[in-house]
Amino acid sequence: MSLDARLAAAEVILTADLTADGPGRIDQTQALEKFKCWATGQQARLAVTFEAKQRQEQAELEAESSPGHGNRSTLSAEDLGKKRHKEQNLGVAEQIALARGESPHRGGRLLGMGKALVTEMPHALAALDTGQLNEERAMHIVKETACLSVEDRTAVDEELAADTGTFNGVGTRAVIAAVKAAATRRDSRSVTQRASHAASERSVSLRPAPDCMTYLTALLPAHEGVAVYAALTRQADTVHAAGDPRSLGQIKADTLVEWTTGTPGGITGIDISLVMTDRTLLQGDTEPARLEGYGVVPAPWARNLLNEEKAPEQTPEHRQVQGQEPRAGGSNTPDPTTGQKDAGQKAVQELKIWLRRLYTAPQTGDLVAMDSRRRLFPPPLRRFIQIRDNTCRTPYCDAPIRHHDHIIPWHNNGPTSLANGAGLCEACNHTKELPGWKAKPRPGPRHTIEITTPTGHTYHSTAPPLPGRRLRKSAQPGPTESGTGPPGVSQSGTGTPGSGPPERSGRTL
């Protein structure tokens, strides 16, 4: 029976009976949850066998190749920059991520979980098969035992015996606590060393929050995090006691911004790109704008950001955005009537705003820009790619752009142009250079890339629409295609490039 036939049969069997009574609906929900857990176990086994097969095939290819071939010392001077040595990596996690519709980082975690369950933790795998563990809790079990040796990890799995009902009715936190305790009993030194090593992974990250807010998260050693929070709390208590009308939480947030940027309540000397249509900027249109590094924001909020005297209270008072053409009347001066009682609303400094005109094709909304003969993308072209792509162009990866890369590599005579450029995160840029991976531009509703993996599967990545454009579904989606409306969302369009003059569809501020 073919895979499609098996999936069709499973769909018929597992389709919910919506006519069942209340207890029957709950029974079906429970059965489907167990099936999800079972399917996770099957995916783990597939991932492990797929990686093993890929390693075997790579070893056979290396054994067949002569060690004398590919000697870089025999290359001519003009070929040294083009015939580069390829990294000997498999890209298995990335292929699994694409197949499952996940980010490459998540694909690596799923592969690691599968290897641990299949080769070292049979009880946890059996619990997954029987629905006694779900994917999230299995991931936590693997994570909390990652510092142990194979023998100790297997011993912890044997001790907990998740497939015997150990965790029935137990919450996720209790599962994590039980695994931590068992791991510490088995090898306390490794667990302690892991905690010491964790300090090397300190970092700061930014992710969107609802209502035009963001979560700025710092991963710090415990004592440093406590010290930072204590300092913010002490400053908030002092200012609040002096009569500041803001809440303690607001004062802490404003103080963090001031201490980090060096400017009370705002940002100076930082380029913030706000992309909107001319209709939104000048005619009060409701078409949303896009704040680079955050995402879609409402049109009134974007206009208020440019005119602080009309901005809501939570809008930072100071912004400096660098560009090319100064906007007339773009300076705002502080209100001389502001007194000490308004200490939370700091005096508004001069606001410097520049406009950059962006031109798009009339029917597709694709950006129109220049090419370059240089190998490296010049700053204006990098800026165009950054605005067009927004995040990493690999399907399902929404990591920030770190590299502006040639789709067809420069060493394969790929041009330095907007059509042949793509914004990628560092990990995806390295994956693209692995053996068997191919990428090329292809016709699409907007800038579209076709990615082919070593197994021959193809995925399509379409640049997200700029403000003023809508996502449109493909008229004839292919069976193996996956695209990105915003990156990671299967979307494509039916428009064709127009032959008329470019449409001025957007502004970046």
Short mmCIF file of C-alpha atoms in Angstrom, two decimals:
data_model
loop_
_atom_site.label_atom_id
_atom_site.label_comp_id
_atom_site.label_asym_id
_atom_site.label_seq_id
_atom_site.Cartn_x
_atom_site.Cartn_y
_atom_site.Cartn_z
CA MET A 1 0.00 0.00 0.00
CA SER A 2 1.37 3.40 -0.94
CA LEU A 3 2.00 6.13 1.60
CA ASP A 4 -0.87 8.20 0.23
CA ALA A 5 -3.26 5.25 0.53
CA ARG A 6 -2.17 4.56 4.09
CA LEU A 7 -2.67 8.21 5.04
CA ALA A 8 -6.11 8.23 3.42
CA ALA A 9 -7.11 5.11 5.34
CA ALA A 10 -5.87 6.61 8.62
CA GLU A 11 -7.79 9.81 7.91
CA VAL A 12 -11.01 7.85 7.46
CA ILE A 13 -10.47 5.91 10.67
CA LEU A 14 -9.46 8.91 12.76
CA THR A 15 -12.00 11.43 11.49
CA ALA A 16 -13.92 12.77 14.47
CA ASP A 17 -17.53 11.68 14.94
CA LEU A 18 -19.17 14.99 15.77
CA THR A 19 -22.53 13.31 16.33
CA ALA A 20 -21.31 11.43 19.39
CA ASP A 21 -22.56 12.33 22.86
CA GLY A 22 -20.46 14.19 25.43
CA PRO A 23 -18.57 11.17 26.81
CA GLY A 24 -17.99 9.94 23.25
CA ARG A 25 -16.40 13.24 22.23
CA ILE A 26 -14.06 13.12 25.22
CA ASP A 27 -13.13 9.50 24.38
CA GLN A 28 -12.29 10.54 20.82
CA THR A 29 -10.22 13.48 22.06
CA GLN A 30 -8.24 11.17 24.32
CA ALA A 31 -7.73 8.65 21.52
CA LEU A 32 -6.50 11.34 19.12
CA GLU A 33 -4.06 12.66 21.75
CA LYS A 34 -2.62 9.17 22.17
CA PHE A 35 -2.30 8.92 18.40
CA LYS A 36 -0.36 12.22 18.34
CA CYS A 37 2.05 10.82 20.94
CA TRP A 38 2.41 7.58 18.98
CA ALA A 39 3.08 9.54 15.78
CA THR A 40 5.79 11.52 17.58
CA GLY A 41 7.52 8.24 18.44
CA GLN A 42 7.33 7.13 14.83
CA GLN A 43 8.81 10.43 13.67
CA ALA A 44 11.66 9.97 16.15
CA ARG A 45 12.45 6.54 14.70
CA LEU A 46 12.29 7.89 11.14
CA ALA A 47 14.65 10.73 12.01
CA VAL A 48 17.24 8.38 13.52
CA THR A 49 17.16 5.92 10.64
CA PHE A 50 17.26 8.77 8.10
CA GLU A 51 20.39 10.21 9.69
CA ALA A 52 22.04 6.78 9.87
CA LYS A 53 21.34 6.18 6.19
CA GLN A 54 22.68 9.62 5.25
CA ARG A 55 25.90 8.94 7.17
CA GLN A 56 26.29 5.57 5.50
CA GLU A 57 25.83 7.06 2.03
CA GLN A 58 28.28 9.85 2.76
CA ALA A 59 30.86 7.35 4.04
CA GLU A 60 30.48 5.31 0.86
CA LEU A 61 30.96 8.38 -1.32
CA GLU A 62 34.08 9.39 0.59
CA ALA A 63 35.48 5.87 0.30
CA GLU A 64 34.94 5.87 -3.47
CA SER A 65 36.57 9.24 -4.00
CA SER A 66 40.32 9.34 -4.49
CA PRO A 67 42.21 11.26 -1.79
CA GLY A 68 44.34 12.82 -4.52
CA HIS A 69 41.39 14.57 -6.14
CA GLY A 70 40.31 18.05 -5.14
CA ASN A 71 43.79 19.19 -4.08
CA ARG A 72 43.34 22.90 -3.51
CA SER A 73 47.02 23.58 -4.09
CA THR A 74 46.56 22.80 -7.82
CA LEU A 75 43.89 25.47 -8.31
CA SER A 76 44.70 28.51 -10.37
CA ALA A 77 44.63 31.92 -8.72
CA GLU A 78 41.32 32.92 -10.31
CA ASP A 79 39.66 29.70 -9.05
CA LEU A 80 40.77 29.95 -5.43
CA GLY A 81 37.76 32.06 -4.49
CA LYS A 82 35.28 29.99 -6.48
CA LYS A 83 36.10 26.30 -5.93
CA ARG A 84 35.73 26.33 -2.19
CA HIS A 85 35.92 23.37 0.12
CA LYS A 86 32.46 22.25 1.24
CA GLU A 87 31.73 21.56 4.89
CA GLN A 88 31.36 17.88 5.60
CA ASN A 89 27.99 18.11 7.29
CA LEU A 90 24.78 16.30 6.49
CA GLY A 91 22.08 18.91 7.00
CA VAL A 92 19.82 16.16 8.36
CA ALA A 93 18.25 18.34 11.03
CA GLU A 94 17.47 21.02 8.45
CA GLN A 95 15.77 18.50 6.15
CA ILE A 96 13.72 17.15 9.04
CA ALA A 97 12.74 20.71 9.97
CA LEU A 98 11.51 21.45 6.44
CA ALA A 99 9.54 18.19 6.29
CA ARG A 100 7.87 18.94 9.64
CA GLY A 101 7.30 22.63 8.98
CA GLU A 102 9.61 23.68 11.81
CA SER A 103 12.57 26.04 12.13
CA PRO A 104 16.08 24.60 11.65
CA HIS A 105 16.78 25.10 15.35
CA ARG A 106 13.69 23.14 16.28
CA GLY A 107 14.64 20.46 13.75
CA GLY A 108 17.96 19.98 15.52
CA ARG A 109 16.22 19.58 18.87
CA LEU A 110 13.77 17.06 17.42
CA LEU A 111 16.59 15.02 15.90
CA GLY A 112 18.52 15.08 19.19
CA MET A 113 15.42 13.98 21.09
CA GLY A 114 14.82 11.15 18.65
CA LYS A 115 18.40 9.86 18.94
CA ALA A 116 18.26 9.91 22.73
CA LEU A 117 14.90 8.15 22.92
CA VAL A 118 15.62 5.49 20.30
CA THR A 119 19.17 4.61 21.35
CA GLU A 120 19.33 5.37 25.09
CA MET A 121 15.86 5.70 26.66
CA PRO A 122 13.58 2.81 25.64
CA HIS A 123 11.15 3.32 28.54
CA ALA A 124 10.51 6.96 27.62
CA LEU A 125 10.05 5.95 23.98
CA ALA A 126 7.55 3.27 24.98
CA ALA A 127 5.68 5.82 27.10
CA LEU A 128 5.51 8.07 24.04
CA ASP A 129 4.14 5.19 21.96
CA THR A 130 1.38 4.48 24.50
CA GLY A 131 0.43 8.11 25.10
CA GLN A 132 1.79 8.30 28.65
CA LEU A 133 4.21 11.04 27.57
CA ASN A 134 3.68 13.76 25.00
CA GLU A 135 6.36 15.38 22.84
CA GLU A 136 6.89 18.34 25.19
CA ARG A 137 7.52 16.19 28.27
CA ALA A 138 9.70 13.77 26.33
CA MET A 139 11.77 16.77 25.19
CA HIS A 140 12.20 17.87 28.81
CA ILE A 141 13.29 14.37 29.88
CA VAL A 142 15.94 14.31 27.17
CA LYS A 143 17.09 17.85 27.98
CA GLU A 144 17.48 17.25 31.72
CA THR A 145 19.59 14.13 31.14
CA ALA A 146 21.75 15.56 28.35
CA CYS A 147 24.75 16.06 30.65
CA LEU A 148 24.85 12.38 31.67
CA SER A 149 26.81 9.58 30.09
CA VAL A 150 24.96 7.02 28.01
CA GLU A 151 25.04 4.55 30.89
CA ASP A 152 23.74 7.04 33.44
CA ARG A 153 21.02 8.31 31.12
CA THR A 154 19.84 4.75 30.50
CA ALA A 155 19.88 4.13 34.24
CA VAL A 156 17.72 7.21 34.88
CA ASP A 157 15.31 5.99 32.21
CA GLU A 158 15.19 2.61 33.94
CA GLU A 159 14.62 4.21 37.34
CA LEU A 160 11.78 6.44 36.21
CA ALA A 161 10.21 3.79 33.93
CA ALA A 162 7.81 6.25 32.33
CA ASP A 163 6.03 3.48 30.44
CA THR A 164 4.75 1.95 33.71
CA GLY A 165 2.55 4.93 34.57
CA THR A 166 5.08 6.83 36.67
CA PHE A 167 3.95 10.17 35.28
CA ASN A 168 0.21 9.54 34.96
CA GLY A 169 -1.59 12.62 36.25
CA VAL A 170 1.70 14.46 36.81
CA GLY A 171 2.24 17.98 35.45
CA THR A 172 5.16 19.09 33.32
CA ARG A 173 6.97 20.82 36.19
CA ALA A 174 6.72 17.71 38.33
CA VAL A 175 8.15 15.61 35.47
CA ILE A 176 11.11 17.99 35.13
CA ALA A 177 11.71 17.94 38.90
CA ALA A 178 11.66 14.13 39.02
CA VAL A 179 14.11 13.83 36.13
CA LYS A 180 16.44 16.45 37.66
CA ALA A 181 16.44 14.62 40.98
CA ALA A 182 17.20 11.28 39.35
CA ALA A 183 19.98 12.78 37.22
CA THR A 184 21.56 14.47 40.25
CA ARG A 185 21.48 11.25 42.25
CA ARG A 186 23.14 9.43 39.36
CA ASP A 187 25.92 11.97 38.59
CA SER A 188 25.88 15.13 40.69
CA ARG A 189 29.25 16.29 39.34
CA SER A 190 28.04 16.43 35.74
CA VAL A 191 24.87 18.26 36.76
CA THR A 192 26.97 20.82 38.68
CA GLN A 193 29.35 21.26 35.75
CA ARG A 194 26.38 21.80 33.47
CA ALA A 195 25.19 24.64 35.69
CA SER A 196 28.66 26.19 35.55
CA HIS A 197 28.76 25.87 31.77
CA ALA A 198 25.35 27.50 31.44
CA ALA A 199 26.93 30.89 32.19
CA SER A 200 28.69 30.73 28.82
CA GLU A 201 25.25 30.67 27.13
CA ARG A 202 24.16 34.04 28.53
CA SER A 203 22.41 36.13 25.92
CA VAL A 204 19.81 38.80 25.20
CA SER A 205 16.87 38.21 22.85
CA LEU A 206 13.90 40.16 21.51
CA ARG A 207 10.54 38.79 20.45
CA PRO A 208 7.21 40.42 19.62
CA ALA A 209 4.48 40.85 22.23
CA PRO A 210 0.84 41.84 21.67
CA ASP A 211 -0.25 45.44 21.20
CA CYS A 212 2.98 46.87 19.71
CA MET A 213 5.09 45.74 22.65
CA THR A 214 8.14 43.47 22.82
CA TYR A 215 9.69 41.04 25.24
CA LEU A 216 13.35 41.95 25.86
CA THR A 217 14.79 38.90 27.61
CA ALA A 218 18.20 38.55 29.22
CA LEU A 219 19.55 35.11 30.12
CA LEU A 220 22.05 35.79 32.91
CA PRO A 221 23.79 33.98 35.75
CA ALA A 222 21.48 34.00 38.76
CA HIS A 223 23.47 36.48 40.84
CA GLU A 224 23.81 38.95 37.96
CA GLY A 225 20.12 38.78 37.10
CA VAL A 226 19.18 39.36 40.74
CA ALA A 227 21.59 42.31 40.94
CA VAL A 228 20.15 43.95 37.80
CA TYR A 229 16.58 43.56 39.00
CA ALA A 230 17.48 44.83 42.47
CA ALA A 231 19.10 47.95 40.98
CA LEU A 232 16.02 48.65 38.83
CA THR A 233 13.75 48.11 41.83
CA ARG A 234 15.80 50.43 44.04
CA GLN A 235 15.74 53.18 41.39
CA ALA A 236 11.98 52.74 40.88
CA ASP A 237 11.31 52.97 44.63
CA THR A 238 13.39 56.16 44.88
CA VAL A 239 11.71 57.88 41.93
CA HIS A 240 8.23 56.78 42.97
CA ALA A 241 8.78 58.04 46.51
CA ALA A 242 9.70 61.46 45.06
CA GLY A 243 6.22 61.74 43.60
CA ASP A 244 6.57 60.22 40.13
CA PRO A 245 3.05 59.27 38.96
CA ARG A 246 4.17 56.24 36.99
CA SER A 247 3.76 52.74 38.39
CA LEU A 248 6.80 50.89 39.70
CA GLY A 249 6.73 48.58 36.68
CA GLN A 250 6.68 51.51 34.26
CA ILE A 251 9.59 53.19 36.05
CA LYS A 252 11.65 49.98 35.91
CA ALA A 253 11.02 49.62 32.18
CA ASP A 254 11.83 53.27 31.46
CA THR A 255 14.97 53.09 33.60
CA LEU A 256 16.15 50.01 31.75
CA VAL A 257 15.78 51.83 28.42
CA GLU A 258 17.54 54.93 29.76
CA TRP A 259 20.45 53.02 31.29
CA THR A 260 20.91 50.92 28.15
CA THR A 261 20.60 53.63 25.48
CA GLY A 262 21.96 56.55 27.48
CA THR A 263 18.92 58.68 26.61
CA PRO A 264 15.98 59.26 28.98
CA GLY A 265 12.94 57.50 27.62
CA GLY A 266 14.20 56.94 24.10
CA ILE A 267 16.82 55.98 21.58
CA THR A 268 19.49 58.16 20.00
CA GLY A 269 21.81 57.28 17.14
CA ILE A 270 19.95 54.06 16.32
CA ASP A 271 18.40 53.33 12.92
CA ILE A 272 14.79 52.16 13.27
CA SER A 273 13.13 51.20 9.99
CA LEU A 274 9.38 51.73 9.77
CA VAL A 275 7.87 50.64 6.44
CA MET A 276 4.49 52.03 5.40
CA THR A 277 2.64 53.09 2.28
CA ASP A 278 2.47 56.73 1.28
CA ARG A 279 -1.30 56.50 1.80
CA THR A 280 -0.80 55.46 5.42
CA LEU A 281 1.74 58.22 6.02
CA LEU A 282 0.05 61.13 4.26
CA GLN A 283 -3.63 60.27 3.80
CA GLY A 284 -4.56 58.58 7.07
CA ASP A 285 -5.04 55.17 5.43
CA THR A 286 -5.60 52.15 7.70
CA GLU A 287 -3.11 49.88 5.90
CA PRO A 288 -0.78 48.51 8.65
CA ALA A 289 2.90 49.41 8.71
CA ARG A 290 5.87 47.17 9.51
CA LEU A 291 8.50 47.90 12.15
CA GLU A 292 11.73 46.10 11.24
CA GLY A 293 12.74 43.70 13.97
CA TYR A 294 9.19 43.52 15.34
CA GLY A 295 6.52 43.01 12.70
CA VAL A 296 3.15 44.50 11.74
CA VAL A 297 1.90 47.55 13.67
CA PRO A 298 -1.36 49.51 13.30
CA ALA A 299 -1.33 52.55 11.02
CA PRO A 300 -2.35 55.06 13.74
CA TRP A 301 0.39 53.75 16.03
CA ALA A 302 2.97 54.19 13.27
CA ARG A 303 1.86 57.75 12.60
CA ASN A 304 1.91 58.54 16.31
CA LEU A 305 5.47 57.28 16.47
CA LEU A 306 6.43 60.04 14.04
CA ASN A 307 4.50 62.72 15.92
CA GLU A 308 5.17 62.33 19.65
CA GLU A 309 2.91 65.13 20.66
CA LYS A 310 0.03 62.85 19.58
CA ALA A 311 1.60 59.62 20.77
CA PRO A 312 -0.03 57.44 23.46
CA GLU A 313 1.59 57.30 26.87
CA GLN A 314 3.43 54.03 26.26
CA THR A 315 5.09 55.37 23.11
CA PRO A 316 8.77 56.21 23.79
CA GLU A 317 9.36 59.94 23.56
CA HIS A 318 12.59 59.92 21.58
CA ARG A 319 13.40 58.31 18.27
CA GLN A 320 16.16 58.96 15.75
CA VAL A 321 15.89 57.19 12.46
CA GLN A 322 18.56 57.62 9.84
CA GLY A 323 17.87 57.74 6.13
CA GLN A 324 18.22 60.02 3.15
CA GLU A 325 15.61 62.75 2.81
CA PRO A 326 14.59 64.89 5.81
CA ARG A 327 10.86 65.26 6.30
CA ALA A 328 9.69 68.83 6.46
CA GLY A 329 8.44 69.71 9.93
CA GLY A 330 10.01 66.55 11.33
CA SER A 331 11.44 68.29 14.38
CA ASN A 332 9.56 68.32 17.63
CA THR A 333 10.70 70.45 20.55
CA PRO A 334 10.00 69.88 24.23
CA ASP A 335 6.94 71.42 25.82
CA PRO A 336 8.26 74.26 28.02
CA THR A 337 5.34 73.83 30.40
CA THR A 338 6.35 70.34 31.41
CA GLY A 339 7.24 70.30 35.12
CA GLN A 340 8.74 68.00 37.68
CA LYS A 341 5.37 66.30 38.21
CA ASP A 342 5.66 64.89 34.71
CA ALA A 343 9.05 63.30 35.31
CA GLY A 344 7.87 60.11 33.63
CA GLN A 345 7.23 61.96 30.38
CA LYS A 346 10.78 63.21 29.70
CA ALA A 347 11.30 66.32 27.61
CA VAL A 348 10.96 65.47 23.95
CA GLN A 349 14.26 65.96 22.18
CA GLU A 350 14.59 66.89 18.53
CA LEU A 351 13.23 64.09 16.39
CA LYS A 352 15.16 63.41 13.20
CA ILE A 353 13.24 61.56 10.51
CA TRP A 354 14.27 60.72 6.96
CA LEU A 355 12.19 59.19 4.19
CA ARG A 356 13.46 56.57 1.75
CA ARG A 357 11.29 56.08 -1.32
CA LEU A 358 10.74 52.45 -2.32
CA TYR A 359 9.31 51.51 -5.70
CA THR A 360 7.46 48.27 -6.36
CA ALA A 361 6.18 46.55 -9.51
CA PRO A 362 2.52 47.47 -10.08
CA GLN A 363 1.00 43.98 -10.07
CA THR A 364 3.39 41.94 -7.93
CA GLY A 365 4.46 44.44 -5.30
CA ASP A 366 8.05 43.27 -5.69
CA LEU A 367 10.76 45.82 -4.92
CA VAL A 368 12.62 47.36 -7.85
CA ALA A 369 16.30 48.14 -7.28
CA MET A 370 19.72 48.24 -8.83
CA ASP A 371 22.36 45.54 -9.31
CA SER A 372 26.04 45.59 -8.46
CA ARG A 373 29.14 44.13 -10.05
CA ARG A 374 30.86 43.69 -6.72
CA ARG A 375 30.99 40.43 -4.81
CA LEU A 376 29.71 41.97 -1.57
CA PHE A 377 26.27 43.55 -1.51
CA PRO A 378 26.63 47.35 -1.21
CA PRO A 379 24.79 49.02 1.71
CA PRO A 380 21.78 50.26 -0.34
CA LEU A 381 21.23 46.80 -1.78
CA ARG A 382 21.59 45.17 1.64
CA ARG A 383 19.00 47.60 2.97
CA PHE A 384 16.59 46.67 0.16
CA ILE A 385 17.02 42.95 0.89
CA GLN A 386 16.56 43.54 4.62
CA ILE A 387 13.30 45.41 4.06
CA ARG A 388 12.00 42.94 1.48
CA ASP A 389 12.77 39.71 3.37
CA ASN A 390 12.25 40.92 6.98
CA THR A 391 13.43 37.59 8.49
CA CYS A 392 15.43 34.56 7.33
CA ARG A 393 14.09 33.32 4.00
CA THR A 394 14.39 29.60 4.77
CA PRO A 395 10.83 28.22 5.04
CA TYR A 396 9.56 28.11 8.65
CA CYS A 397 12.65 29.93 9.96
CA ASP A 398 11.82 33.32 11.44
CA ALA A 399 15.27 34.06 12.86
CA PRO A 400 16.73 37.55 12.32
CA ILE A 401 18.72 38.15 9.15
CA ARG A 402 22.48 37.97 9.75
CA HIS A 403 23.84 37.37 6.23
CA HIS A 404 22.91 38.93 2.89
CA ASP A 405 23.74 36.02 0.63
CA HIS A 406 23.83 35.15 -3.06
CA ILE A 407 21.11 32.61 -3.91
CA ILE A 408 23.21 31.31 -6.80
CA PRO A 409 26.67 31.50 -5.18
CA TRP A 410 29.11 34.09 -6.39
CA HIS A 411 31.69 31.34 -6.93
CA ASN A 412 29.17 29.79 -9.36
CA ASN A 413 28.94 33.09 -11.27
CA GLY A 414 25.85 34.25 -9.41
CA PRO A 415 25.30 38.01 -9.83
CA THR A 416 25.22 40.51 -6.98
CA SER A 417 21.65 41.68 -7.54
CA LEU A 418 18.37 42.08 -5.72
CA ALA A 419 16.90 39.09 -7.57
CA ASN A 420 19.87 36.89 -6.61
CA GLY A 421 20.08 38.14 -3.02
CA ALA A 422 18.41 36.72 0.08
CA GLY A 423 18.50 37.48 3.77
CA LEU A 424 19.47 34.42 5.82
CA CYS A 425 20.33 33.66 9.42
CA GLU A 426 23.83 32.38 10.04
CA ALA A 427 22.82 28.73 10.44
CA CYS A 428 20.73 28.62 7.25
CA ASN A 429 23.49 30.31 5.26
CA HIS A 430 25.92 27.56 6.28
CA THR A 431 23.34 24.85 5.51
CA LYS A 432 22.86 26.25 2.01
CA GLU A 433 26.53 25.51 1.24
CA LEU A 434 26.32 21.81 2.20
CA PRO A 435 26.61 19.14 -0.50
CA GLY A 436 23.31 18.33 -2.19
CA TRP A 437 21.59 21.60 -1.26
CA LYS A 438 20.56 23.84 -4.14
CA ALA A 439 18.77 27.16 -4.37
CA LYS A 440 17.71 29.31 -7.29
CA PRO A 441 15.35 32.23 -7.96
CA ARG A 442 12.11 31.35 -9.68
CA PRO A 443 9.08 33.27 -10.98
CA GLY A 444 6.52 34.05 -8.33
CA PRO A 445 4.06 36.60 -7.04
CA ARG A 446 6.93 38.33 -5.27
CA HIS A 447 10.59 37.44 -4.94
CA THR A 448 10.60 33.64 -4.77
CA ILE A 449 13.34 31.10 -4.08
CA GLU A 450 13.24 27.39 -4.85
CA ILE A 451 15.21 25.28 -2.36
CA THR A 452 16.10 21.67 -3.18
CA THR A 453 17.34 19.34 -0.42
CA PRO A 454 19.72 16.37 -0.92
CA THR A 455 16.71 14.02 -1.02
CA GLY A 456 15.23 15.92 -3.98
CA HIS A 457 12.38 17.59 -2.09
CA THR A 458 11.70 21.16 -3.15
CA TYR A 459 10.40 24.05 -1.06
CA HIS A 460 9.43 27.54 -2.19
CA SER A 461 10.08 30.65 -0.17
CA THR A 462 8.19 33.80 -1.17
CA ALA A 463 9.09 37.18 0.29
CA PRO A 464 6.46 38.55 2.69
CA PRO A 465 4.20 41.25 1.26
CA LEU A 466 5.11 44.85 1.91
CA PRO A 467 2.50 47.10 3.53
CA GLY A 468 -0.31 47.72 1.05
CA ARG A 469 -0.20 44.19 -0.36
CA ARG A 470 -2.23 41.09 0.47
CA LEU A 471 -1.28 37.43 0.70
CA ARG A 472 -2.75 35.45 -2.18
CA LYS A 473 -2.98 31.70 -2.48
CA SER A 474 -1.33 29.86 -5.33
CA ALA A 475 -3.61 28.77 -8.14
CA GLN A 476 -1.80 25.45 -8.63
CA PRO A 477 0.25 24.43 -5.61
CA GLY A 478 2.68 21.62 -6.19
CA PRO A 479 2.62 18.44 -4.09
CA THR A 480 6.07 19.04 -2.59
CA GLU A 481 5.98 22.81 -2.47
CA SER A 482 6.17 24.84 0.67
CA GLY A 483 6.42 28.59 0.63
CA THR A 484 6.58 31.57 2.86
CA GLY A 485 4.14 34.40 2.83
CA PRO A 486 5.66 35.67 5.89
CA PRO A 487 8.62 33.23 5.98
CA GLY A 488 7.40 29.85 7.11
CA VAL A 489 3.79 30.19 5.89
CA SER A 490 2.75 28.43 2.70
CA GLN A 491 1.71 31.26 0.44
CA SER A 492 2.20 32.24 -3.14
CA GLY A 493 0.37 34.38 -5.62
CA THR A 494 -1.00 34.46 -9.10
CA GLY A 495 0.12 37.90 -10.22
CA THR A 496 2.61 38.41 -13.00
CA PRO A 497 5.12 41.20 -13.27
CA GLY A 498 3.74 44.26 -15.00
CA SER A 499 5.39 45.99 -17.87
CA GLY A 500 4.35 49.51 -16.82
CA PRO A 501 6.37 51.94 -14.74
CA PRO A 502 7.14 50.98 -11.15
CA GLU A 503 4.49 51.78 -8.58
CA ARG A 504 5.56 53.81 -5.59
CA SER A 505 3.97 51.58 -2.99
CA GLY A 506 5.89 52.12 0.22
CA ARG A 507 8.04 54.26 2.43
CA THR A 508 10.60 53.33 4.99
CA LEU A 509 11.22 55.63 7.88
#
